[in-house]
Coordinates of C-alpha atoms in Angstrom, one line a residue:
M1 CA -30.5 31.5 -60.7
L2 CA -33.8 29.7 -60.9
S3 CA -37.1 31.5 -61.1
L4 CA -39.4 30.5 -58.3
L5 CA -42.7 28.9 -59.3
V6 CA -44.2 27.8 -56.1
A7 CA -47.7 28.2 -54.6
L8 CA -48.9 28.9 -51.1
G9 CA -49.8 25.7 -49.3
L10 CA -51.6 25.1 -46.0
V11 CA -49.7 24.8 -42.8
T12 CA -51.1 22.3 -40.2
L13 CA -50.1 20.7 -36.9
V14 CA -49.0 24.0 -35.3
R15 CA -46.5 23.8 -32.5
T16 CA -44.6 26.6 -30.7
Q17 CA -40.9 27.0 -30.3
G18 CA -41.3 26.6 -26.5
A19 CA -43.1 23.3 -26.9
I20 CA -40.4 21.4 -28.7
P21 CA -36.6 22.1 -28.3
C22 CA -34.7 23.8 -31.1
G23 CA -33.0 21.6 -33.7
T24 CA -35.2 18.6 -33.3
P25 CA -36.8 17.6 -36.6
S26 CA -39.8 15.3 -36.7
V27 CA -38.2 13.6 -39.7
Q28 CA -34.6 12.5 -39.2
P29 CA -32.2 13.7 -41.9
I30 CA -30.3 11.3 -44.1
T31 CA -26.9 10.9 -42.5
T32 CA -25.6 7.6 -43.9
R33 CA -24.3 6.4 -47.2
I34 CA -24.0 9.8 -48.8
V35 CA -21.9 10.1 -52.0
G36 CA -22.0 13.6 -53.3
G37 CA -25.1 15.7 -52.7
V38 CA -28.5 14.0 -52.4
E39 CA -32.1 15.0 -52.1
S40 CA -33.0 15.6 -48.5
A41 CA -35.9 13.8 -46.8
A42 CA -38.9 16.1 -46.8
N43 CA -39.3 18.0 -43.5
S44 CA -35.9 16.8 -42.2
W45 CA -34.5 20.3 -42.2
P46 CA -37.5 22.4 -41.0
Y47 CA -35.3 25.3 -40.1
V48 CA -34.1 26.0 -43.7
T49 CA -35.9 28.5 -45.8
L50 CA -35.7 29.7 -49.4
V51 CA -34.9 33.4 -49.8
V52 CA -36.4 34.9 -53.0
D53 CA -35.7 38.4 -54.3
D54 CA -38.2 41.0 -55.6
L55 CA -37.9 39.5 -59.1
G56 CA -38.8 36.0 -58.0
Y57 CA -35.3 34.6 -58.2
I58 CA -33.6 32.5 -55.6
A59 CA -31.1 34.6 -53.7
G60 CA -30.1 31.7 -51.3
S61 CA -31.2 30.3 -48.0
A62 CA -31.7 31.5 -44.4
T63 CA -32.1 29.6 -41.2
I64 CA -35.0 30.1 -38.7
L65 CA -34.1 31.1 -35.2
N66 CA -37.6 32.0 -33.9
E67 CA -41.0 32.8 -35.3
H68 CA -39.8 36.2 -36.6
V69 CA -36.0 36.0 -37.1
L70 CA -33.8 34.2 -39.5
V71 CA -30.0 34.3 -40.0
T72 CA -28.3 34.4 -43.3
S73 CA -25.4 35.9 -45.3
A74 CA -25.1 39.7 -45.5
Q75 CA -24.0 39.5 -49.1
H76 CA -27.5 38.9 -50.3
F77 CA -28.3 42.5 -49.5
E78 CA -25.1 44.4 -50.0
G79 CA -22.2 44.0 -52.3
P80 CA -20.3 45.6 -55.3
G81 CA -22.8 47.8 -57.0
Y82 CA -25.7 47.3 -54.7
S83 CA -26.6 48.4 -51.2
I84 CA -29.2 47.5 -48.6
F85 CA -30.5 51.0 -49.0
D86 CA -31.3 50.4 -52.7
V87 CA -32.9 47.0 -52.2
D88 CA -36.7 46.9 -51.9
I89 CA -36.8 44.4 -49.1
T90 CA -40.6 44.6 -48.9
H91 CA -41.0 42.6 -52.1
W92 CA -38.6 39.9 -51.0
R93 CA -39.9 36.7 -49.4
V94 CA -38.8 33.7 -47.4
Y95 CA -40.4 30.4 -48.0
A96 CA -40.7 28.0 -45.0
G97 CA -41.8 24.4 -45.2
E98 CA -40.5 24.3 -48.8
H99 CA -39.0 21.3 -50.6
N100 CA -39.7 21.3 -54.3
I101 CA -39.7 24.8 -55.8
H102 CA -41.7 23.6 -58.9
T103 CA -44.6 21.8 -57.1
K104 CA -47.3 22.9 -54.7
D105 CA -45.8 21.6 -51.5
P106 CA -48.6 21.2 -49.0
N107 CA -46.6 22.6 -46.1
E108 CA -45.0 25.7 -47.6
R109 CA -45.8 29.2 -46.8
Y110 CA -44.1 32.5 -47.6
Y111 CA -43.4 35.4 -45.4
H112 CA -42.6 39.0 -46.2
I113 CA -39.4 40.6 -44.9
A114 CA -40.0 43.6 -42.7
R115 CA -36.3 44.5 -42.4
V116 CA -32.8 43.2 -42.5
V117 CA -30.0 43.9 -40.0
L118 CA -26.5 43.6 -41.4
H119 CA -23.6 43.0 -39.0
P120 CA -22.1 46.5 -38.3
G121 CA -18.6 45.2 -39.2
Y122 CA -19.7 43.6 -42.6
N123 CA -17.2 44.3 -45.4
Y124 CA -18.5 43.2 -48.8
S125 CA -15.0 43.3 -50.3
S126 CA -13.4 40.9 -47.8
L127 CA -16.7 39.3 -46.8
E128 CA -15.6 39.8 -43.2
N129 CA -18.5 39.5 -40.8
D130 CA -20.8 38.1 -43.6
I131 CA -23.9 37.7 -41.4
A132 CA -27.3 39.3 -41.3
L133 CA -30.6 38.8 -39.6
I134 CA -33.9 38.8 -41.4
I135 CA -37.0 40.1 -39.5
T136 CA -40.3 38.9 -41.0
R137 CA -43.4 41.0 -41.1
E138 CA -45.7 38.0 -40.3
R139 CA -45.2 35.6 -37.5
M140 CA -44.0 32.3 -38.9
Q141 CA -46.2 29.3 -38.0
F142 CA -44.2 26.7 -36.3
N143 CA -45.3 23.0 -36.8
V144 CA -43.7 19.7 -37.6
H145 CA -42.6 21.2 -41.0
V146 CA -41.3 24.5 -39.8
S147 CA -39.2 25.2 -36.6
G148 CA -36.0 26.8 -35.4
A149 CA -32.4 25.6 -35.4
C150 CA -30.3 25.8 -32.3
L151 CA -28.0 28.9 -32.0
P152 CA -24.7 28.0 -30.5
D153 CA -23.1 30.2 -27.8
S154 CA -19.5 31.3 -27.8
T155 CA -18.4 28.2 -25.8
H156 CA -20.0 25.7 -28.2
Q157 CA -17.3 23.4 -29.7
Y158 CA -16.8 21.8 -33.0
T159 CA -13.9 19.5 -34.0
V160 CA -11.8 19.0 -37.1
G161 CA -13.2 15.9 -38.9
Q162 CA -16.7 16.4 -37.5
K163 CA -19.3 15.7 -40.2
C164 CA -21.8 18.5 -40.7
Y165 CA -24.5 19.1 -43.4
L166 CA -25.4 21.9 -45.7
P167 CA -29.0 21.9 -47.1
G168 CA -29.8 24.2 -50.0
W169 CA -31.5 24.8 -53.3
G170 CA -28.3 25.9 -55.2
S171 CA -27.1 24.5 -58.5
T172 CA -26.2 20.8 -58.4
A173 CA -23.8 21.4 -61.4
A174 CA -25.8 18.7 -63.3
S175 CA -25.2 16.1 -60.6
G176 CA -28.8 16.0 -59.3
N177 CA -32.3 17.6 -59.2
E178 CA -31.8 21.2 -58.2
E179 CA -35.6 21.8 -58.0
V180 CA -35.6 20.1 -54.6
L181 CA -33.9 20.7 -51.3
N182 CA -30.6 18.9 -51.5
Q183 CA -28.0 18.3 -48.8
V184 CA -24.3 17.6 -48.7
D185 CA -22.1 16.3 -45.9
L186 CA -19.1 18.5 -45.3
P187 CA -16.5 17.7 -42.7
I188 CA -14.8 20.5 -40.6
L189 CA -11.3 21.0 -41.8
A190 CA -8.2 22.5 -40.2
D191 CA -7.9 26.3 -40.7
D192 CA -4.6 26.0 -42.5
I193 CA -6.2 24.1 -45.3
C194 CA -8.5 27.1 -46.1
T195 CA -5.5 29.4 -45.6
H196 CA -3.7 27.5 -48.3
H197 CA -6.6 27.8 -50.7
W198 CA -7.8 31.2 -49.7
P199 CA -5.1 33.6 -48.4
D200 CA -7.9 36.0 -47.2
F201 CA -9.4 33.3 -45.0
L202 CA -10.1 34.7 -41.5
P203 CA -9.6 31.9 -38.9
A204 CA -10.8 34.1 -36.1
T205 CA -14.4 34.3 -37.5
E206 CA -14.6 31.7 -40.2
I207 CA -14.9 27.9 -40.4
C208 CA -13.2 25.8 -43.1
A209 CA -15.3 22.8 -44.3
G210 CA -15.6 20.6 -47.3
Y211 CA -13.1 18.7 -49.5
E212 CA -10.1 19.2 -51.7
N213 CA -10.5 16.0 -53.8
G214 CA -13.3 17.0 -56.1
T215 CA -16.3 15.2 -54.6
K216 CA -18.7 17.6 -53.0
D217 CA -19.2 21.4 -52.7
F218 CA -21.9 24.1 -52.5
C219 CA -22.8 26.6 -55.3
A220 CA -23.6 30.3 -55.5
D221 CA -27.3 29.9 -54.8
D222 CA -26.4 28.1 -51.6
I223 CA -24.9 31.3 -50.1
G224 CA -26.5 31.9 -46.7
S225 CA -27.3 28.2 -46.2
P226 CA -26.5 26.8 -42.8
L227 CA -23.7 24.4 -41.9
L228 CA -25.7 22.2 -39.4
C229 CA -23.9 20.1 -36.9
K230 CA -25.5 17.6 -34.6
D231 CA -24.7 18.0 -30.9
Q232 CA -24.3 15.2 -28.5
S233 CA -27.7 16.0 -27.2
G234 CA -29.1 15.0 -30.6
Q235 CA -30.1 18.6 -31.5
W236 CA -28.9 20.4 -34.7
Y237 CA -27.0 23.6 -34.3
I238 CA -26.2 26.2 -37.0
M239 CA -22.4 26.3 -36.7
G240 CA -21.7 28.1 -40.0
I241 CA -23.2 30.2 -42.7
A242 CA -22.1 29.5 -46.3
S243 CA -20.1 32.6 -47.4
S244 CA -17.6 31.8 -50.2
G245 CA -15.7 29.0 -52.0
G246 CA -14.4 27.8 -55.3
N247 CA -15.9 26.7 -58.6
C248 CA -18.6 24.2 -57.6
K249 CA -18.4 22.5 -61.0
L250 CA -14.8 21.5 -60.1
H251 CA -15.6 21.0 -56.4
D252 CA -11.9 20.7 -55.6
E253 CA -11.6 23.4 -52.9
P254 CA -13.1 23.7 -49.5
G255 CA -15.8 26.2 -48.6
V256 CA -15.7 29.1 -46.2
F257 CA -18.4 29.6 -43.5
E258 CA -19.0 32.3 -41.0
D259 CA -18.4 30.8 -37.5
V260 CA -21.7 31.4 -35.8
T261 CA -20.3 30.8 -32.3
K262 CA -18.3 34.1 -32.8
Y263 CA -21.5 36.0 -33.5
S264 CA -24.0 34.5 -31.1
D265 CA -23.8 37.4 -28.6
W266 CA -24.5 39.9 -31.5
V267 CA -27.3 37.7 -32.8
K268 CA -29.0 37.5 -29.4
K269 CA -28.7 41.2 -28.6
T270 CA -30.0 42.2 -32.1
M271 CA -32.9 39.8 -31.6
E272 CA -33.7 41.2 -28.2
D273 CA -33.5 44.8 -29.5
A274 CA -35.9 43.9 -32.3
G275 CA -38.4 42.6 -29.7
F276 CA -38.0 38.9 -30.6
P277 CA -35.5 37.4 -28.0
Y278 CA -33.9 34.1 -28.7
Q279 CA -35.4 31.2 -26.7
P280 CA -33.9 27.8 -27.4

């Protein structure tokens, strides 16, 4: 893990979620000529935030859904030997508008976590239902650098071979600069490919994406990062949440993502119950 050495920057050019549709960045992401992971264009993934624990270390990433709610992996907060009831959430932070963790980015701002809602069916042993919502204490300021991704509903479709993208601050396994937000293109794979690699793969609630030939992968600090897919409308939807995979130094096995389409009803109900209903 990397210690976070970032400073609070000013946020300008405020906009609201209602003013601009979800999943529409002001800076278009790099989507051509990618070989392995590359540094993302600044502000091209305004929905992706850095999650930092109470010791100042990177836990992973989360994705903004509205001004108070983010979605991420449940395993940040509960797993073998640690429980959500033992974690001092009040000292955790999410950094929005972040790009380089070792420079004073002018658009970054951190927010405290008020509470975390784990999926009631989450099992840390099998990583079944590995999804959680983060509720921030402060209202996140939306602008051209910070905004929400689109949440797919249960009818939203993705196809095998479709190219999607994972942005994150995880280790690059010496293949690039891990102090900046990097991105990697990951195609959707057939379920049987992940079943071959991972006998505990759950096709009913998980997505298989990535490669088998040793070219690209995500690492441990990318857990919770979104698998973002561009819809025909041009909007970016969070279709998956990075949950598990192989050795990213070998990058010869596909990754496993929670299928967000299977959880959209739970996400929307939980957001509404928290007083922050989802509005695309």
